[in-house]
Structures are given as C-alpha cells and as structure tokens.
Coordinates of C-alpha atoms and ligand atoms in Angstrom, one line a residue:
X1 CA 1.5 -8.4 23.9
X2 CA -1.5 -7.7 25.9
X3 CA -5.2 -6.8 24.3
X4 CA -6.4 -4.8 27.4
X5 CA -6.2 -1.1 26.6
X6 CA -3.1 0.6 28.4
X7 CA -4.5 3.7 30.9
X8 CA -1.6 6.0 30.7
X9 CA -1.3 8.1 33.4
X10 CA 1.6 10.8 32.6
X11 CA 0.8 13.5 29.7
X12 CA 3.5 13.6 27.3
X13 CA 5.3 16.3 26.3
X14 CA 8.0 17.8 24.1
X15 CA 10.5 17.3 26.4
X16 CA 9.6 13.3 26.8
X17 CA 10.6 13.3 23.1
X18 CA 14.0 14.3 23.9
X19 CA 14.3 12.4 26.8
X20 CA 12.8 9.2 25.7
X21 CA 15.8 9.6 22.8
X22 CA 18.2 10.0 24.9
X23 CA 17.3 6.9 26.7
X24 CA 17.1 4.7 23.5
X25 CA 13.7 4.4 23.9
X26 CA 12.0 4.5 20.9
X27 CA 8.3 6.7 20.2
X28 CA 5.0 5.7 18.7
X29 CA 2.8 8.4 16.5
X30 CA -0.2 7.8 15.0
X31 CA -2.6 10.3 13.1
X32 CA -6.3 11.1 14.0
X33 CA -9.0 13.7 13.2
X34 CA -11.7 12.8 15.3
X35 CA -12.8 12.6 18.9
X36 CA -13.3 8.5 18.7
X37 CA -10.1 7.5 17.1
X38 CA -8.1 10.0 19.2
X39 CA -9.7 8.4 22.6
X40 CA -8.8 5.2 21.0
X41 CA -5.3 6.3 20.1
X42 CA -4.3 8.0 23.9
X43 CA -5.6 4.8 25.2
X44 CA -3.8 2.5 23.6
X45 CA -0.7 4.4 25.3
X46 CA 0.8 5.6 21.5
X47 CA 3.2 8.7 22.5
X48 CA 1.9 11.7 20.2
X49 CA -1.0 12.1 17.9
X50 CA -0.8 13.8 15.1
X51 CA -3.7 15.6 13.5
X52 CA -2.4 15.1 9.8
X53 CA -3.3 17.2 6.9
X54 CA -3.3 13.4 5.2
X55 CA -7.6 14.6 6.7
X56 CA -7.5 15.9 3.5
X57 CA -7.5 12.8 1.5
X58 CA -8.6 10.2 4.2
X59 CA -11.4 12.2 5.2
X60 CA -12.6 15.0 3.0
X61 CA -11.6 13.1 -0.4
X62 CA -9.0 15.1 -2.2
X63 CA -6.7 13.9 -4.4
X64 CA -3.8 15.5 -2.2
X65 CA -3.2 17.9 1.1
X66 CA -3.5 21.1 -0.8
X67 CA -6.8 21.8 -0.4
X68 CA -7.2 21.6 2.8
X69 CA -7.6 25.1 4.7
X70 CA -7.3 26.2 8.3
X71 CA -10.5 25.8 9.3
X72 CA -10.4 22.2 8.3
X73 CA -7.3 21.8 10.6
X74 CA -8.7 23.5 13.7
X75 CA -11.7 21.7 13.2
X76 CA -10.5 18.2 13.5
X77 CA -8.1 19.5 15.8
X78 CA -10.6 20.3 18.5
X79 CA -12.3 17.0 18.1
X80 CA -9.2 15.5 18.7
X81 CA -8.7 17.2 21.7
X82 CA -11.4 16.2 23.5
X83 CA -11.0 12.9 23.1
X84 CA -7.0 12.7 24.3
X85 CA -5.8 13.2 27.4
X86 CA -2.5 11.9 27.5
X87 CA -0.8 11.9 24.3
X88 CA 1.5 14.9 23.1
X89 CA -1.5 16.2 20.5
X90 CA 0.4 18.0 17.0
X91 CA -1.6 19.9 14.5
X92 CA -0.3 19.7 11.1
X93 CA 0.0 23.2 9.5
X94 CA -1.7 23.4 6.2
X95 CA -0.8 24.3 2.6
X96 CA -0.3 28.6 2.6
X97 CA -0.6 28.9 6.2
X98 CA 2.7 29.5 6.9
X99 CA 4.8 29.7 3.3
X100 CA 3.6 33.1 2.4
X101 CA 4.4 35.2 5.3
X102 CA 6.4 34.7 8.4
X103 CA 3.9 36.9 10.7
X104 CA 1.1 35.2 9.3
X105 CA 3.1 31.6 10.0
X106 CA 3.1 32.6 13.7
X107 CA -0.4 33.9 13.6
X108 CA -1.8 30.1 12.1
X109 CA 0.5 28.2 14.7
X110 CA -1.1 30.3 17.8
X111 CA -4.2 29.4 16.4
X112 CA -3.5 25.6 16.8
X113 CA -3.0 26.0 20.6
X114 CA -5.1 28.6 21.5
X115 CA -8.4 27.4 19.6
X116 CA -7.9 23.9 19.0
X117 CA -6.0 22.6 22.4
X118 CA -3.1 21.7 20.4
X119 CA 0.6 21.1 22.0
X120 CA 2.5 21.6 19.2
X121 CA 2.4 21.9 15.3
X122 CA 4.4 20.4 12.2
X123 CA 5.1 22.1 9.3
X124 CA 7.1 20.6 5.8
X125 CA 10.5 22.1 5.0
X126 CA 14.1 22.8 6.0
X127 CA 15.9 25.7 4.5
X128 CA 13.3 27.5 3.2
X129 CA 11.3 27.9 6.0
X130 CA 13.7 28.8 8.7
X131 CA 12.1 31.9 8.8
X132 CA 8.9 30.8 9.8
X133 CA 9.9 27.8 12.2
X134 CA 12.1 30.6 14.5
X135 CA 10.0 32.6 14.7
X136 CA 7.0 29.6 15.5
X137 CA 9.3 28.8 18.0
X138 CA 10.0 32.0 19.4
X139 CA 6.4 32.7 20.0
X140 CA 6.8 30.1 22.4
X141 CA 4.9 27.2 19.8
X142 CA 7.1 23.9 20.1
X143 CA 7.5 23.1 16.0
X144 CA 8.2 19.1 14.9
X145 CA 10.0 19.4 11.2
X146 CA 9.1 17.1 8.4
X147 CA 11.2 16.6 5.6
X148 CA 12.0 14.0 2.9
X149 CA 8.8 13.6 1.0
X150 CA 6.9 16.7 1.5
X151 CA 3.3 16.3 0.0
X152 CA 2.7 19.8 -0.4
X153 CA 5.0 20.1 -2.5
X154 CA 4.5 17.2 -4.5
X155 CA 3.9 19.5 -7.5
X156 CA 7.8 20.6 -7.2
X157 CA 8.2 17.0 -5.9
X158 CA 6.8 15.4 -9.4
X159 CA 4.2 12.9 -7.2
X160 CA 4.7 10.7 -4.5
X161 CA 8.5 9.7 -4.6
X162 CA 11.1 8.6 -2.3
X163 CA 13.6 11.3 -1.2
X164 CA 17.2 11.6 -0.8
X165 CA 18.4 8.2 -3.1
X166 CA 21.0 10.3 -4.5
X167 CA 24.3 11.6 -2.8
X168 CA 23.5 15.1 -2.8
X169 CA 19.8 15.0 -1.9
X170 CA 20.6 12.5 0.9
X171 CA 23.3 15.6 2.1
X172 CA 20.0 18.2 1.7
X173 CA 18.0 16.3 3.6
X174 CA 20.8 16.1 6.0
X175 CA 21.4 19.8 6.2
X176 CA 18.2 20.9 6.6
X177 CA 18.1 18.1 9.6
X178 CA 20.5 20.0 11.1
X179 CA 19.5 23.4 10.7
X180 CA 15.8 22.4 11.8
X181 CA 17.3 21.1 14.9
X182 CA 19.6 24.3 15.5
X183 CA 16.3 26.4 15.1
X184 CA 14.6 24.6 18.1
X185 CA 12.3 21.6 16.6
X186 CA 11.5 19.3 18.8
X187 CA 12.0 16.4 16.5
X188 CA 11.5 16.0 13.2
X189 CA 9.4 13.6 11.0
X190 CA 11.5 12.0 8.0
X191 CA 8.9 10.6 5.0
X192 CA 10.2 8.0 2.5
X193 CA 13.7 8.4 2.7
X194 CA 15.9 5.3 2.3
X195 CA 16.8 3.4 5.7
X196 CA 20.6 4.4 6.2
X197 CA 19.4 7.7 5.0
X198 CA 17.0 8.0 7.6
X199 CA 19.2 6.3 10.0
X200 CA 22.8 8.5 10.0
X201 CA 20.4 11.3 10.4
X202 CA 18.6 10.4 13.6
X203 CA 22.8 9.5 15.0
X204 CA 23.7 13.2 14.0
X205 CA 20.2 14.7 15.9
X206 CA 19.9 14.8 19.9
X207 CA 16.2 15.6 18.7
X208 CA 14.2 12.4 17.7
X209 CA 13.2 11.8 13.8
X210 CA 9.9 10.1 13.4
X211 CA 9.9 7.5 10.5
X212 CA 7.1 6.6 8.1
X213 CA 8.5 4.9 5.1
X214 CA 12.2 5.7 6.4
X215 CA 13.3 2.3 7.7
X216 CA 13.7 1.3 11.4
X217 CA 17.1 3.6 12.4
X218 CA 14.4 6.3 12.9
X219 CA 13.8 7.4 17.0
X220 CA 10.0 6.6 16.6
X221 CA 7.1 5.6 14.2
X222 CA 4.5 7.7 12.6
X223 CA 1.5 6.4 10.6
X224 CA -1.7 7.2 9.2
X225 CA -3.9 5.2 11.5
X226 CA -6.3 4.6 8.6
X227 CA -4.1 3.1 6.7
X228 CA -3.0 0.8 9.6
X229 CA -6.6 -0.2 10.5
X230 CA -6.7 -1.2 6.7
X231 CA -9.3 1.7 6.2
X232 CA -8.0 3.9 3.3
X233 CA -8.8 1.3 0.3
X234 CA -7.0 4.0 -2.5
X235 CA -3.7 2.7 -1.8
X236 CA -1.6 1.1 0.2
X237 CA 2.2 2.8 0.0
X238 CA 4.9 -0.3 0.6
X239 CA 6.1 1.4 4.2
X240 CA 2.5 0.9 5.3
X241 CA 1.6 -2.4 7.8
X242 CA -2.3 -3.2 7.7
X243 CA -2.5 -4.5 11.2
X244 CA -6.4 -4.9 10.4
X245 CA -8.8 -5.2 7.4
X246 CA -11.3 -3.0 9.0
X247 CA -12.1 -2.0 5.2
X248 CA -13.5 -5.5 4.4
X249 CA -15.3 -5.6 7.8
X250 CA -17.2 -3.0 7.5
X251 CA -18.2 -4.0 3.9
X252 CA -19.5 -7.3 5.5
X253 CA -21.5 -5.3 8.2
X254 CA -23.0 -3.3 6.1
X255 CA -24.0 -5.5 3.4
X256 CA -25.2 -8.1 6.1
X257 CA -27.4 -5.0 7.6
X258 CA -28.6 -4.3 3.9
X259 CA -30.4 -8.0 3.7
X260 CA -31.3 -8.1 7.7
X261 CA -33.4 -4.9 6.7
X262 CA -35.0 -5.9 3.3
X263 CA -36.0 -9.4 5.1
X264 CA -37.5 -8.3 8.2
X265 CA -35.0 -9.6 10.5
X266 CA -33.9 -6.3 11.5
X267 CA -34.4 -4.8 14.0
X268 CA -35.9 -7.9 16.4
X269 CA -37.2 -7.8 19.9
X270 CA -34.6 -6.6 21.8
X271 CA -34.0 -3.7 19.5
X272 CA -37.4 -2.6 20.0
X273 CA -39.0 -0.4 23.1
X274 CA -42.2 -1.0 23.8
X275 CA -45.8 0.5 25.6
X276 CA -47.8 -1.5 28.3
X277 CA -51.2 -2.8 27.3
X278 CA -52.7 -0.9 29.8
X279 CA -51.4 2.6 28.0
X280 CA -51.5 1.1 24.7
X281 CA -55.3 0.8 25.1
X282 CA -55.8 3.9 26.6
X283 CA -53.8 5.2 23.7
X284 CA -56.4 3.3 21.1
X285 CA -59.2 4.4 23.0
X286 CA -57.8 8.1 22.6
X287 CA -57.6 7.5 18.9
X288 CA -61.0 6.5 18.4
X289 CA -60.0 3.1 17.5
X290 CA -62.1 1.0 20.0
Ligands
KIV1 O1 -0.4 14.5 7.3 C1 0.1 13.5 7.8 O2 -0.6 12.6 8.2 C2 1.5 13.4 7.9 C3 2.1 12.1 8.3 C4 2.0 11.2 7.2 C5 3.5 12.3 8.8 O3 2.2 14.4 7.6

C-alpha cells in the first residue's frame, strides 16, 4: 500500500455506486464535518463522505444524535464541501427533519443541496418512511437508506444494540431493504447487523449496502473517521478498526507544549520575527528610552 495521497481525478456519483456494484468492486465511506478532514478524506481517494449526524456526539458532545438540529447539519455540511472535490458528499438528515411531515421531509433534503453543496442525503428507516424517501426522491434528491441499528431511534431501539439476530427481525430488515430499493435509494447503509444478515441482503439488492458493524458481505465500508483515527476516546464499538492512536498523540503534544512553555523553551529563535537594529533604535529613541 502506498503512503502518497491518491489525487482522484473523476467526481463520484450515485450512479458509480451502482456501477462499481455491479462490477464487484467494492466502496469506501468515511464521515467528516469539517473542511480539513473532508480535504483529507477526498484525497485519500475514499468514494463518498458522509456528513454524519454521529457530529452530534463526536463534535458537539451529546450523549446521542437527537439533539442535533438542521442548522448543525448544514453547517458542517458546508465546511465539508469546500474542502471535497471529488467524493460523492451525503448529508445525514437529522432527528424530526423528516419524520413529522412528508412536505417538510422534502423541504430539509432541498436544503442539503441547495445551501450546503450536498450530493445526496441519508435518512434512518424502511417502512415507515416510504413516504418521505419517494417523495425525497421525486424532488429529484438522490436518498441512501440506513437501517439495522438506527440511533434515532435508540429510545424505541432500548440503546445501542445489534439488529436483526432473530428470524423475524433479520426478514424486517430484509423487507424494508427491498422496499427502500424499489423507492429509488441509491444504496443503503446496514448498522450492526450480523454478517450473513448483512450479507444475503447486499445478494438480493442491485443497489450497494454500506456496512459498519455488518460483516464483510456488505458492497462497501462506512466509518466514523474519528473513531478510525483513534480520536473518539468514549468508546470504541467492537466493529470499529483504530488504524491510529491520534487520541494519545495529541495528549503527548499537548502536554509536551504545556512544559516547553512553563520552561522557556517555547517558542525559540526560529519561532520568533524580529526588527533590525537600525528600526529598533529608532523605535527606542521614539519612546524616549535613549
Ligand atoms: O451518523 C453517522 O455517522 C452514521 C454512520 C455511522 C453510518 O450514520
């Protein structure tokens, strides 16, 4: 594997989901919320980003996603989007921005394109929310599904749990896989569902599913870049692969800066600008200090 950043050309777009699919090639996701992370993301040649209402707990602090409004989304959204060029770019649609009312659905997923240079947008649900993904997707809004664990709705969902273990929750799952694809999503993101689960799925779907904590049958990877860059310190969830300890790192930075400024060493002479002696003692002169 190479260490030189990869300078995609080629903007990626809905339709490379379905095509990269049907080629067998599998897609990379990763989240971001803001304008450094995202230019690191599209560099590194990943597929799609995803602008995760996961911002509310990775960035803002909350315990969960449900705080976390519309204006937060757009927001990060629009940094995003000016630091990607390449990558498919997917706004997550928040808690109530789209369960209440289907005109009102539309309304929040125009706003993700329109003011925040979004591509597309994800939304949690199958059955339930039909409604609201047609007619997303009739306003011309390309709509990626995400079902399994749901953490909206981990309130209905009793916490953080794996999905479909049982026989009839695996067929739910299932069903509304099939109806979400029917509808028009573009692929759909399965969250902690068991492997074979996950897997029969993505052989019944000419759409890709997008796996985080759903094994490796998935079409493509998703995950929370802060929790890959070993960032998020909370928790770790089992599915999750630190592929650095940026957490620790920055702990030793910062503590080493602490001591470098209470001893003096910090800053030295080549962090340090500095006046000729010719203006410096006009300067003293000025001050009445000669
Ligand atoms: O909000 C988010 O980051 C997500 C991913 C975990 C899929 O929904």
């Amino acid at each position: 594997m190479s260490n030189s950043p990869v300078s995609p050309a080629k903007k990626v777009t809905t339709a490379v989901f379905r095509s990269k699919k049907a080629r067998g090639e599998l897609l990379s996701m990763l989240t971001a919320y803001d304008y450094l992370t995202a230019k690191a993301v599209d560099l590194a040649g990943i597929d799609s980003i995803l602008v995760g209402d996961s911002l509310g707990m990775v960035i803002l602090g909350y315990e969960s996603t449900l705080p976390v409004t519309m204006e937060d989304m757009l927001h990060h959204c629009q940094a995003v989007s000016r630091g990607a060029s390449r990558a498919l770019l997917i706004g997550d649609m928040p808690f109530m921005s789209y369960q209440v009312d289907v005109r009102e659905a539309v309304w929040n997923a125009g706003r993700f394109l329109q003011e925040a240079g979004m591509d597309a947008v994800k939304l949690e649900g199958g059955k339930e929310r039909l409604d609201a993904v047609q007619a997303i997707i009739g306003a011309g809004i390309p709509v990626l599904g995400h079902l399994g664990l749901t953490p909206q709705s981990i309130n209905q969902l009793g916490g953080f749990k794996t999905q479909g273990q049982s026989a009839d929750a695996a067929m739910q799952i299932l069903e509304d896989s099939l109806l979400l694809e029917k509808a028009g999503c573009f692929g759909i993101v399965l969250e902690s569902v068991p492997d074979r689960v996950a897997g029969y799925i993505s052989s019944r779907l000419e759409i890709p599913t997008i796996g985080i904590g759903a094994g490796a049958e998935c079409d493509g990877q998703v995950l929370v870049t802060h929790d890959l860059l070993g960032l998020y310190d909370n928790f770790t969830p089992k599915f999750v692969k630190q592929y650095a300890a940026l957490h620790t790192k920055i702990n030793q930075a910062l503590q080493t800066y602490k001591s470098e400024v209470e001893q003096g060493v910090f800053p030295a002479e080549e962090h340090t600008y500095s006046i000729t002696d010719e203006e410096w003692e006009q300067f003293l002169n000025r001050a009445g200090e000669s």
